[in-house]
CSV table of C-alpha atoms and ligand atoms in Angstrom, one decimal:
chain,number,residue,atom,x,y,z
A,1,UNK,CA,0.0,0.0,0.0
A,2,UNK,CA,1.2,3.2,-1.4
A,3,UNK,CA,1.2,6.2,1.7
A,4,UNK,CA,2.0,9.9,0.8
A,5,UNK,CA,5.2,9.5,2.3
A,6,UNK,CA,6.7,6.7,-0.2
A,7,UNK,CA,7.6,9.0,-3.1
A,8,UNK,CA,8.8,11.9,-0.3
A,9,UNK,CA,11.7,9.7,1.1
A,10,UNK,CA,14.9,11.3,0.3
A,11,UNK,CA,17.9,9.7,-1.5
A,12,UNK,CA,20.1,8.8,1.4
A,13,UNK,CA,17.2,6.5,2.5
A,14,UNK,CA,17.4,4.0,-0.3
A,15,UNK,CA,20.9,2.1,1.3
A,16,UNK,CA,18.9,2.3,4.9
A,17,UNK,CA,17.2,-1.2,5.3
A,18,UNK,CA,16.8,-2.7,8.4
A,19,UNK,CA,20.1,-4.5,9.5
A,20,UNK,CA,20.3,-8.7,10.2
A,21,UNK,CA,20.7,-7.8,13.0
A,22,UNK,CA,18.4,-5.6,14.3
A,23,UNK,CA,15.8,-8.3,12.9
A,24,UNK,CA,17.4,-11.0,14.4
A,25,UNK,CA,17.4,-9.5,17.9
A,26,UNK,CA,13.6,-9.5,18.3
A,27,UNK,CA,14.1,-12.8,18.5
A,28,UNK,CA,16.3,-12.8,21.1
A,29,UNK,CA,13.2,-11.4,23.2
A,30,UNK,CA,11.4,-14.7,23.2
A,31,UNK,CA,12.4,-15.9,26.6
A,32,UNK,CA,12.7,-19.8,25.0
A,33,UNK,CA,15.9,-19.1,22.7
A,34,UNK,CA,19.1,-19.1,23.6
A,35,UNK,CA,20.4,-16.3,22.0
A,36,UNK,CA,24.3,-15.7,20.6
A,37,UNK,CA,23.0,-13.5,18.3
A,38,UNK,CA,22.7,-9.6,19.8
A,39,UNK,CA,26.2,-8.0,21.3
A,40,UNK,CA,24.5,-7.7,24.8
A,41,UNK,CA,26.9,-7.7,28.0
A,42,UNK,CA,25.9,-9.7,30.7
A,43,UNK,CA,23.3,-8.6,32.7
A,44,UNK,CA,23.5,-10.3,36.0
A,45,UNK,CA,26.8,-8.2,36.0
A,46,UNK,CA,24.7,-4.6,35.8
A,47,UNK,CA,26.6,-2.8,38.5
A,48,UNK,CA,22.4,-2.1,39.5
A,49,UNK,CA,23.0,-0.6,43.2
A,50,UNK,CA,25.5,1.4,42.6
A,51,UNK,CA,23.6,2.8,39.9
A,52,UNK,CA,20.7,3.2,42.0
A,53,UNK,CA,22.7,4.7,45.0
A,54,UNK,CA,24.7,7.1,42.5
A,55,UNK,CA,21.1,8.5,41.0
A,56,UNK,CA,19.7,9.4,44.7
A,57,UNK,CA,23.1,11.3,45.3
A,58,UNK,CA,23.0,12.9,41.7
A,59,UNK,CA,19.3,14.1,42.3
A,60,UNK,CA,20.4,15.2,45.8
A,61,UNK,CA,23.5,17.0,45.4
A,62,UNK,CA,23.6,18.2,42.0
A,63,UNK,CA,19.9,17.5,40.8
A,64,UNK,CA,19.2,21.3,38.8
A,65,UNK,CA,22.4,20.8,37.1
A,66,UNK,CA,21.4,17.1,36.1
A,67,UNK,CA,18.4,18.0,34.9
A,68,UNK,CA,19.0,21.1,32.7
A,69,UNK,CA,20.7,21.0,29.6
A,70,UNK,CA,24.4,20.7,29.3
A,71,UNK,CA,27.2,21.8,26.8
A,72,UNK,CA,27.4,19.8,23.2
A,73,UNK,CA,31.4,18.5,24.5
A,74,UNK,CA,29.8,17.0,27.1
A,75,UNK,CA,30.3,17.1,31.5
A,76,UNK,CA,33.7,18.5,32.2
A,77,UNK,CA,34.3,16.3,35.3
A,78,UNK,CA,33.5,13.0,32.9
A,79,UNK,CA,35.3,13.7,30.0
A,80,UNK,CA,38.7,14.1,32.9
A,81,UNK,CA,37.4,10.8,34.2
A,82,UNK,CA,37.6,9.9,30.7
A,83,UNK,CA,41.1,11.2,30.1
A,84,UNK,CA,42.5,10.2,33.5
A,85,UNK,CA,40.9,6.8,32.9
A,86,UNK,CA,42.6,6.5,29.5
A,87,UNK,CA,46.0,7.7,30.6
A,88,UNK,CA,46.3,4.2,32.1
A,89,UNK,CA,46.7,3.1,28.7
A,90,UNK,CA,49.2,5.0,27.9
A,91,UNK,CA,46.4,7.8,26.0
A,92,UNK,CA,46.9,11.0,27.7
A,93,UNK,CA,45.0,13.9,26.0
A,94,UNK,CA,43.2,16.6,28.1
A,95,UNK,CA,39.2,17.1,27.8
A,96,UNK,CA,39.6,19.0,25.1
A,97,UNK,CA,40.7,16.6,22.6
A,98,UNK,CA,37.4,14.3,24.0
A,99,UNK,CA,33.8,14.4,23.1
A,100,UNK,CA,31.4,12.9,24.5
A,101,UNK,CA,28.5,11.0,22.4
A,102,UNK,CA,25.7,9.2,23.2
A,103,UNK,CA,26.9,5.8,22.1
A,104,UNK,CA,29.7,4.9,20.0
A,105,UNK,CA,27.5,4.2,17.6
A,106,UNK,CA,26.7,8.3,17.4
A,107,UNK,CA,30.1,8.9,17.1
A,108,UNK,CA,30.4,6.9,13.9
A,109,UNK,CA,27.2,8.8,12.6
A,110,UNK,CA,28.9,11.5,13.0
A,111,UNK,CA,32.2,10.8,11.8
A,112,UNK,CA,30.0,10.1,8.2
A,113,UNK,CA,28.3,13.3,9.0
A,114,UNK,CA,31.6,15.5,8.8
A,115,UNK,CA,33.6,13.4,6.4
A,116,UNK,CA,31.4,11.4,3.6
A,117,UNK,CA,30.6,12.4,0.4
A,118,UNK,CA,28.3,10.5,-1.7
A,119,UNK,CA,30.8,7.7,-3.2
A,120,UNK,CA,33.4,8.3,-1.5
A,121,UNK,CA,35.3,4.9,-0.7
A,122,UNK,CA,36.3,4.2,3.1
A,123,UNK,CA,38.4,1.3,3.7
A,124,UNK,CA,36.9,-1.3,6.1
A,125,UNK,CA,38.1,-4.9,7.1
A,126,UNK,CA,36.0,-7.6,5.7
A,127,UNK,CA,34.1,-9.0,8.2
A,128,UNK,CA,33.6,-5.5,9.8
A,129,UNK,CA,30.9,-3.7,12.3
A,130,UNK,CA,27.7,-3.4,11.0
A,131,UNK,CA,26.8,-0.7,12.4
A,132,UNK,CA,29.8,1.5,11.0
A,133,UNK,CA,27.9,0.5,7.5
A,134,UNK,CA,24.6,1.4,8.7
A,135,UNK,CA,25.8,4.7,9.7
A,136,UNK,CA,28.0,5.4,6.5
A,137,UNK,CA,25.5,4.1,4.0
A,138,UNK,CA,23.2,7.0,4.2
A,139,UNK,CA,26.0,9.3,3.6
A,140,UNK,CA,26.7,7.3,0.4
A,141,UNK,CA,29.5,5.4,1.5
A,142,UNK,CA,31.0,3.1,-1.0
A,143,UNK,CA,33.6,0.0,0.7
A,144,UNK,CA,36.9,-1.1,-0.1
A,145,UNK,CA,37.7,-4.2,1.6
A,146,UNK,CA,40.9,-5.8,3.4
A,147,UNK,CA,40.6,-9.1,4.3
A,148,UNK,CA,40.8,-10.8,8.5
A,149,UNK,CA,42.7,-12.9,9.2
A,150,UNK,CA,43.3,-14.8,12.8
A,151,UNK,CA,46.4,-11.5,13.3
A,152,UNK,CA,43.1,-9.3,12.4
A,153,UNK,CA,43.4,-7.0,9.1
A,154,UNK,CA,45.4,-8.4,6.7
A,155,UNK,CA,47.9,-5.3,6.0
A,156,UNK,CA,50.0,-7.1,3.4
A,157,UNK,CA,46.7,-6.6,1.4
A,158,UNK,CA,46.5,-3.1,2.0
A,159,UNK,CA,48.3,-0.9,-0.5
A,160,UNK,CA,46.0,-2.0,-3.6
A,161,UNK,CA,42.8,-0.6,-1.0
A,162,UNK,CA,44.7,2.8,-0.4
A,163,UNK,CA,45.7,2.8,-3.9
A,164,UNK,CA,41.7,3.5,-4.8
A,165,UNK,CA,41.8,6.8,-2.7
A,166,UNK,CA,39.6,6.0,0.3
A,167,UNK,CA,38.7,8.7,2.4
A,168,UNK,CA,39.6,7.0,6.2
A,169,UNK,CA,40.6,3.7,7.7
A,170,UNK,CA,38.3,1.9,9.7
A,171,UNK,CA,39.7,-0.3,12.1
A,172,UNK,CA,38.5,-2.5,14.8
A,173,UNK,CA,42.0,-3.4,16.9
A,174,UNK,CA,40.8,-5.4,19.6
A,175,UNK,CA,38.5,-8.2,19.4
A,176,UNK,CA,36.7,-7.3,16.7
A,177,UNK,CA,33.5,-7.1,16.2
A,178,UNK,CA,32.1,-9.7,14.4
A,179,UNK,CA,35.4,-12.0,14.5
A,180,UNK,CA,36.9,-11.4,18.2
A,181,UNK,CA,40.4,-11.3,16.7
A,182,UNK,CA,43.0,-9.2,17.5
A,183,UNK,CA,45.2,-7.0,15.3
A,184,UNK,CA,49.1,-8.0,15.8
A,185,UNK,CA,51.4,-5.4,16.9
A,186,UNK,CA,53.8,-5.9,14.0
A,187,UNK,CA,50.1,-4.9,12.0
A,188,UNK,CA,49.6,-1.7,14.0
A,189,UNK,CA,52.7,-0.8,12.9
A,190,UNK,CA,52.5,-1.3,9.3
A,191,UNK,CA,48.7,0.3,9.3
A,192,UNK,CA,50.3,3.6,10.8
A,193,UNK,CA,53.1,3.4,8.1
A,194,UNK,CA,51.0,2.6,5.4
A,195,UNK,CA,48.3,5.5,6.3
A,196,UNK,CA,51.0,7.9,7.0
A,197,UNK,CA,52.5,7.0,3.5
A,198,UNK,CA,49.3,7.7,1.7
A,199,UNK,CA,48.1,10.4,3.9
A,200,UNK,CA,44.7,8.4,4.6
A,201,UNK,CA,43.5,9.2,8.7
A,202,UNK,CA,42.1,6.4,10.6
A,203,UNK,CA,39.5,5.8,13.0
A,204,UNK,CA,39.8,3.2,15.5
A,205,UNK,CA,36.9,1.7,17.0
A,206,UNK,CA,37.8,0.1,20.2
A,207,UNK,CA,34.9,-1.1,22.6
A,208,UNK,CA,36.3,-4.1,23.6
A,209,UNK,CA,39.8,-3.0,24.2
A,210,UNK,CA,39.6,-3.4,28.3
A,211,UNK,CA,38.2,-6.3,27.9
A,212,UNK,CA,40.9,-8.2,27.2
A,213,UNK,CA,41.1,-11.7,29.6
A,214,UNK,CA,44.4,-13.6,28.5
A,215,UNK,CA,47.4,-12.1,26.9
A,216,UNK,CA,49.2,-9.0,26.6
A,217,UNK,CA,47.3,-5.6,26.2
A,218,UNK,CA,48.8,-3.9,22.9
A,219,UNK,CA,49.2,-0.3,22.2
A,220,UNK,CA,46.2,1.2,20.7
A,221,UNK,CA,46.8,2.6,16.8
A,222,UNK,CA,46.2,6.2,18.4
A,223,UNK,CA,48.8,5.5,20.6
A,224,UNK,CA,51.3,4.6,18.0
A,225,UNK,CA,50.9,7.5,15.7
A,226,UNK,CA,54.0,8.9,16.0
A,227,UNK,CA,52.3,12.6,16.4
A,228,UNK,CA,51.5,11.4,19.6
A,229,UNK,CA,54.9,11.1,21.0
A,230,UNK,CA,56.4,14.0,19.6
A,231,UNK,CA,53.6,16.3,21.0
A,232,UNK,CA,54.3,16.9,24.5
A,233,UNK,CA,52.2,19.6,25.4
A,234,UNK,CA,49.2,16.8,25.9
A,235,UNK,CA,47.3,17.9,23.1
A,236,UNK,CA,47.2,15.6,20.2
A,237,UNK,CA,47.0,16.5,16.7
A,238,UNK,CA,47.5,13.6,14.9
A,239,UNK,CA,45.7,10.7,12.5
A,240,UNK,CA,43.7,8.7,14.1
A,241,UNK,CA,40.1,9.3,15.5
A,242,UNK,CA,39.7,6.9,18.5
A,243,UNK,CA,36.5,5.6,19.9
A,244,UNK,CA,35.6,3.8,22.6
A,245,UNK,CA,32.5,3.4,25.1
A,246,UNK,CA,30.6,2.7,28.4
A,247,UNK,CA,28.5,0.2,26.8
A,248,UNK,CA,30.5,-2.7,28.1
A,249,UNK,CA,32.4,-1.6,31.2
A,250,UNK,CA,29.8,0.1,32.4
A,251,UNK,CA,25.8,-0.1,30.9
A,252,UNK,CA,24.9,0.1,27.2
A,253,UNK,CA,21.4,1.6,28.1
A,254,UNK,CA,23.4,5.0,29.2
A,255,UNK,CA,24.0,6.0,26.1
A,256,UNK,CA,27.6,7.3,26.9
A,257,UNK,CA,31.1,6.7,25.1
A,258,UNK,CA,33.6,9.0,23.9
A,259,UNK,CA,35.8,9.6,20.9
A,260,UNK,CA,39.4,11.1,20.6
A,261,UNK,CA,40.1,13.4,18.1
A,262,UNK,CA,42.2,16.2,17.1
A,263,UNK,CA,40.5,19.7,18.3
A,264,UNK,CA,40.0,20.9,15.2
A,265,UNK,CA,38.1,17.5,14.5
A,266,UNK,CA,36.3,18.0,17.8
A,267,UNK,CA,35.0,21.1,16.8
A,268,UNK,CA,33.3,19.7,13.8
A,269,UNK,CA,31.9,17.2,15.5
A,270,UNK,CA,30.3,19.5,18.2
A,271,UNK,CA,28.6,21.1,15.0
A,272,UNK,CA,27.8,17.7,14.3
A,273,UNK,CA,26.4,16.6,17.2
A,274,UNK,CA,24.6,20.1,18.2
A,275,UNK,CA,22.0,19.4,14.8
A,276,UNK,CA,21.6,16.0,16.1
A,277,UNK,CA,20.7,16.0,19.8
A,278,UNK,CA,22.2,19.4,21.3
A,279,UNK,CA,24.2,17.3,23.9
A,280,UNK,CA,24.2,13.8,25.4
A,281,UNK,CA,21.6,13.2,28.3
A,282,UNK,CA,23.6,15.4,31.5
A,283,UNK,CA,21.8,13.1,33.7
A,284,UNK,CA,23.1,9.8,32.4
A,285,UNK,CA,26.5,11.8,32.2
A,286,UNK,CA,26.6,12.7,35.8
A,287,UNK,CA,25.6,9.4,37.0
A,288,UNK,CA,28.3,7.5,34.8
A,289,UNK,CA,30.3,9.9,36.8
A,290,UNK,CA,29.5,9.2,39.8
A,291,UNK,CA,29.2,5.5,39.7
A,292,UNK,CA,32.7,5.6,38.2
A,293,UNK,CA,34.4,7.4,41.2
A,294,UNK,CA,36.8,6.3,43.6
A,295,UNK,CA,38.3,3.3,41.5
A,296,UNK,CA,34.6,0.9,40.8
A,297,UNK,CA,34.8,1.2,37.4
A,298,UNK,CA,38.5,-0.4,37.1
A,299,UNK,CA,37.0,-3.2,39.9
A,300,UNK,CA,33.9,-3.7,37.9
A,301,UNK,CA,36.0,-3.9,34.7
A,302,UNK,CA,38.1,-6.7,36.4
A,303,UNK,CA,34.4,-8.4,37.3
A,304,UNK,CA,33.3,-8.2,33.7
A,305,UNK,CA,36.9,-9.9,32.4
A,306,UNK,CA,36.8,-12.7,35.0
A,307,UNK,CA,33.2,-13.4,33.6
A,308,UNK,CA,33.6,-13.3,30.4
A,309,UNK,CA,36.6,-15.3,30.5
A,310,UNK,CA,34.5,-18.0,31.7
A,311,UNK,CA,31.7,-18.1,29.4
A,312,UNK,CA,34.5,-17.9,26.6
A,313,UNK,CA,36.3,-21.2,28.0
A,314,UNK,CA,32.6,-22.7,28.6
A,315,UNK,CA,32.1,-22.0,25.0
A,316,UNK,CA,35.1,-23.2,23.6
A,317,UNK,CA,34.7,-26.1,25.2
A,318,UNK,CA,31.8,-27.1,24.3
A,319,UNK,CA,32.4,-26.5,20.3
A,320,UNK,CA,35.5,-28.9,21.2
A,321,UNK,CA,32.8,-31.8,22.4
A,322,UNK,CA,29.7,-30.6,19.9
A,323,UNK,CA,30.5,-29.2,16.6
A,324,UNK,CA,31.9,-31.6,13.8
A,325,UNK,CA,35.7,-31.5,12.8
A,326,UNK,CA,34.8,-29.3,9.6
A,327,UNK,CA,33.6,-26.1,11.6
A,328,UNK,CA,37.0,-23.6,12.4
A,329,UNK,CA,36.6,-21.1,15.4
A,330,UNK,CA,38.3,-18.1,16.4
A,331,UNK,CA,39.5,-18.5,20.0
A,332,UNK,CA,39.4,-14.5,21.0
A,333,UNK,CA,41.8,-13.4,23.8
A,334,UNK,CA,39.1,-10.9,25.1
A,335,UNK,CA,35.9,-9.1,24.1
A,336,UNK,CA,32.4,-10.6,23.3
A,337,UNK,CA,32.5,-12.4,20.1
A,338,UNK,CA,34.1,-15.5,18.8
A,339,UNK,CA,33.7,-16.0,14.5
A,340,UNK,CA,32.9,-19.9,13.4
A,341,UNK,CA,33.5,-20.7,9.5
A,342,UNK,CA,31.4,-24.4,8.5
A,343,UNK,CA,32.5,-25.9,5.2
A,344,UNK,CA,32.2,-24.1,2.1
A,345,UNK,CA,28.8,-25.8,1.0
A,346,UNK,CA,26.9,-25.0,4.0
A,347,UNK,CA,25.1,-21.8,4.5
A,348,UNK,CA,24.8,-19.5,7.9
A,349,UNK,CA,21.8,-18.5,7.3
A,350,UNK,CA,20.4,-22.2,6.2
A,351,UNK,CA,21.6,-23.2,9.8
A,352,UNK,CA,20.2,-20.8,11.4
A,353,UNK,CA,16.7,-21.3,10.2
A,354,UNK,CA,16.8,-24.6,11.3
A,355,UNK,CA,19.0,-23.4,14.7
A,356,UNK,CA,15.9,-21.1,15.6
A,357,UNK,CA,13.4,-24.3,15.3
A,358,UNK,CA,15.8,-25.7,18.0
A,359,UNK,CA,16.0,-22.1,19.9
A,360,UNK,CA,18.8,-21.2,19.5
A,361,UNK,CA,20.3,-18.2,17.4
A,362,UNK,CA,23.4,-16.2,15.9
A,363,UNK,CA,24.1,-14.2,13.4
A,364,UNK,CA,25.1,-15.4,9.9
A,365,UNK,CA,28.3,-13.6,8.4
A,366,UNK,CA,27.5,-12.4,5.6
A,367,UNK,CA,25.9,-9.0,6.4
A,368,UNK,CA,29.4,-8.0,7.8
A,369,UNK,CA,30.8,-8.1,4.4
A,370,UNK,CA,30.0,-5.0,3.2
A,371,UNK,CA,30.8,-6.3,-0.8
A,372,UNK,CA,29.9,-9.6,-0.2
A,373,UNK,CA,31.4,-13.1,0.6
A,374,UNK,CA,31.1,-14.9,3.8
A,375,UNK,CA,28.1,-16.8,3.6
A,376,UNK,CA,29.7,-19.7,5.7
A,377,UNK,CA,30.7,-17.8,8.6
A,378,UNK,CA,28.7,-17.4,11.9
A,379,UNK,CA,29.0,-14.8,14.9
A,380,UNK,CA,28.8,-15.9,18.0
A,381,UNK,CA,28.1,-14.0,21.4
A,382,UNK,CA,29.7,-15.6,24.6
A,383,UNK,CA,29.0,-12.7,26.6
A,384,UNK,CA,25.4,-13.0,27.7
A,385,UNK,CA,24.2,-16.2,28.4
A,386,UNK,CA,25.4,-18.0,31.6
A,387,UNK,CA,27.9,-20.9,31.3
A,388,UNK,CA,24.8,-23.9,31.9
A,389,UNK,CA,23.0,-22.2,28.9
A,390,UNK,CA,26.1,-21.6,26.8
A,391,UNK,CA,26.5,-25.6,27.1
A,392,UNK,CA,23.2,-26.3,26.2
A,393,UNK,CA,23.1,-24.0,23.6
A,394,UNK,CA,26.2,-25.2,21.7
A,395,UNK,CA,25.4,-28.5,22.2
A,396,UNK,CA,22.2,-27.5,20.0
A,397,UNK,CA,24.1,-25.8,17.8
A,398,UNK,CA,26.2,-28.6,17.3
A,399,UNK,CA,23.7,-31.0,16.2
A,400,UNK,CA,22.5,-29.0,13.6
A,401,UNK,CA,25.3,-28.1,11.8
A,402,UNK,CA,26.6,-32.5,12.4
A,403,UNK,CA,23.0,-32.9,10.9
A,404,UNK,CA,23.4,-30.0,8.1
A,405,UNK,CA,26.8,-31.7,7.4
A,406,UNK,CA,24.9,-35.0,6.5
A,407,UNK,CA,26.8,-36.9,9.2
A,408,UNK,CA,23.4,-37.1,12.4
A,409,UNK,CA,25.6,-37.2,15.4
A,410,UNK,CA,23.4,-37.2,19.2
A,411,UNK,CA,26.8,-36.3,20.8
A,412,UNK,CA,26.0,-37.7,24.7
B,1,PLP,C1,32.7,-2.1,17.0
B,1,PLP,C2,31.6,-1.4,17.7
B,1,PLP,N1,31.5,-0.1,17.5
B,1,PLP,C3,30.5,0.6,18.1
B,1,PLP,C4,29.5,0.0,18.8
B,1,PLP,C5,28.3,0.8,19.4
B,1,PLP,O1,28.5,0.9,20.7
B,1,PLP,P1,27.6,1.9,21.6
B,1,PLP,O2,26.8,1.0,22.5
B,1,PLP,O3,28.6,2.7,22.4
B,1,PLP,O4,26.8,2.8,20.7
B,1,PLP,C6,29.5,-1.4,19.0
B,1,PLP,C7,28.5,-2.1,19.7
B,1,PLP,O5,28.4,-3.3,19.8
B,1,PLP,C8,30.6,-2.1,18.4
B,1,PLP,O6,30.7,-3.4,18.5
């Protein structure tokens, strides 16, 4: 049926669409299916009484303030949280090289907002975060891909990708999202080379970067960009955007995260930002605040790794005892996400029809690839479901894809 508003639509919309999955997490909501499909942290983790504690003594002692509107850069006192915070990892910029979004995902809106022209290529691994696409698409962004591989973008493969002019870099560092793997140091390296060499700035998406449970932490790409170093003054002016959030050290349903930029960049981003919600809610901003005083947020970071940890070795575990020999996994060192490729002939999304009838879900690779490919590979979530339902649900898993395969298998 044909409304008034079909034919008023405007261009951008076209490349829209609802995402996999966005469709696939309604059915996350049916309390019966075990669900590896949405990106969700754990929520028995929810740090809920300090949030609840922290909102009385928001309201009490700064409640006008919280509740009034607040500057587009975002609460002073977080964004030095923010900065003192990210000094531990060796980042130290001042607040004014920080802004502060509501969501990561924001932040990439944004980023297409002030840099994307219609057709203009950015450079993107292949698997990469969907989200990133759905932001950029409605600017017009077209995708040059750079292969994964288990030492994260393939930068051997790069050069031919910068050789087709792409506007930025986007990078995912740590644990990627959809694949959990980890870009090698010896990669960071070359990237920062390579982008200096063709004078192509990068932004580096890092959400998962504290999360890291086994191994050692690596230098972040902003970190390594050598305009970091030489700029003492604490100010930094360099290539690399850098994002990262509160969504999964802290709550995703705040709405908070932050990016790192170059003032100048910060500035256009506050233009940005001040056409698409004036500022982020100063409320939640206070509050994050406030719960994150006096060292809880590096505790409860430490909480979140040690759980994690263990639904990752639960999981791993069990697609050692259920899936067949033919399935490959990704064995992440930190994060959400692990990345499973079945044999060539079988499809993701063929599985997971038949995975759903047996309640359980992921989500098929193949939307992650922004110019196609992938059709065998799975995402898999390890964060949110407790280790007994992890079991069970890989166990399902397990006997659909030995079943799929052609080989029936009841493993006991
Ligand atoms: C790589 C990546 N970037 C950005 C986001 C969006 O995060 P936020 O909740 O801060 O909007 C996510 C969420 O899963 C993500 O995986």
């Amino acid at each position: 049926m044909h409304t008034p508003w079909a034919h008023r639509y405007a261009h951008r919309t076209q490349r829209m669409g609802s995402s996999a999955i966005r469709e696939l997490l309604k059915l996350t909501e049916k309390p019966d299916i075990i669900s590896f499909a949405g990106g969700l942290p754990a929520p028995d983790v929810f740090p809920v009484v300090e949030f609840q504690e922290a909102c009385q003594r928001v309201l009490q002692d700064y409640g006008a303030q919280a509740l009034q509107y607040g500057t587009t850069e975002g609460y002073l006192p977080l964004r030095e949280q923010i900065a003192r915070h990210t000094a531990r990892y060796g980042i130290q910029v001042g607040p004014e090289n920080i802004l502060i979004t509501s969501g990561s995902q924001q932040a990439l809106d944004l980023i297409g907002k002030i840099l994307i022209n219609r057709g203009d290529r950015i450079l993107v691994e292949s698997p990469t975060y969907l989200g990133a696409l759905q932001a950029w698409n409605a600017y017009g962004a077209e995708y040059v891909t750079v292969p994964m591989d288990k030492s994260g973008m393939n930068t051997d493969a790069m050069e031919e990708a910068l050789r087709s002019g792409p506007k930025f870099i986007y990078v995912l560092p740590n644990f990627q999202n959809p694949t959990g793997v980890t870009l090698s140091l010896k990669r960071r390296h070359k990237l920062i080379e390579l982008a200096d060499r063709y004078g192509v700035p990068i932004i580096e998406d890092d959400p998962y970067g504290q999360l890291r449970f086994e191994g050692e932490h690596l230098p972040s790409v902003v970190l390594l960009d050598h305009r970091f170093r030489e700029n003492g003054n604490g100010c930094y002016s360099g290539n690399v955007i850098y994002l990262s959030t509160f969504s999964k050290i802290l709550a995703p349903g705040i709405r908070l995260a932050w990016v790192i930029a170059p003032q100048e960049v910060i500035a256009k981003l506050v233009q940005a930002k001040q056409g698409a919600d004036l500022h982020t809610a100063t409320f939640n901003q206070i509050v994050a605040h406030e719960v994150s005083r006096h060292g809880f947020l590096d505790q409860h970071i430490k909480v979140i790794r040690d759980t994690y940890k263990e639904r990752r070795d639960v999981m791993l575990a069990a697609m050692d005892r259920f899936f067949p020999a033919e399935v490959d996994w990704t064995h992440p060192e930190g994060g959400l996400f692990l990345w499973g490729t079945l044999p060539k002939h079988l499809s993701a999304a063929e599985v997971l029809k038949v995975a759903i009838e047996r309640k359980v879900a992921f989500v098929p690779g193949d939307p992650f690839h922004p110019n196609g490919g992938g059709h065998n590979t799975m995402r898999i979530n390890f964060s949110f479901s407790r280790p007994e339902v992890i079991m069970e649900g890989i166990q399902r898993l397990g006997e659909v894809i030995h079943e799929l395969i052609g080989n029936p298998v009841k493993v006991g």
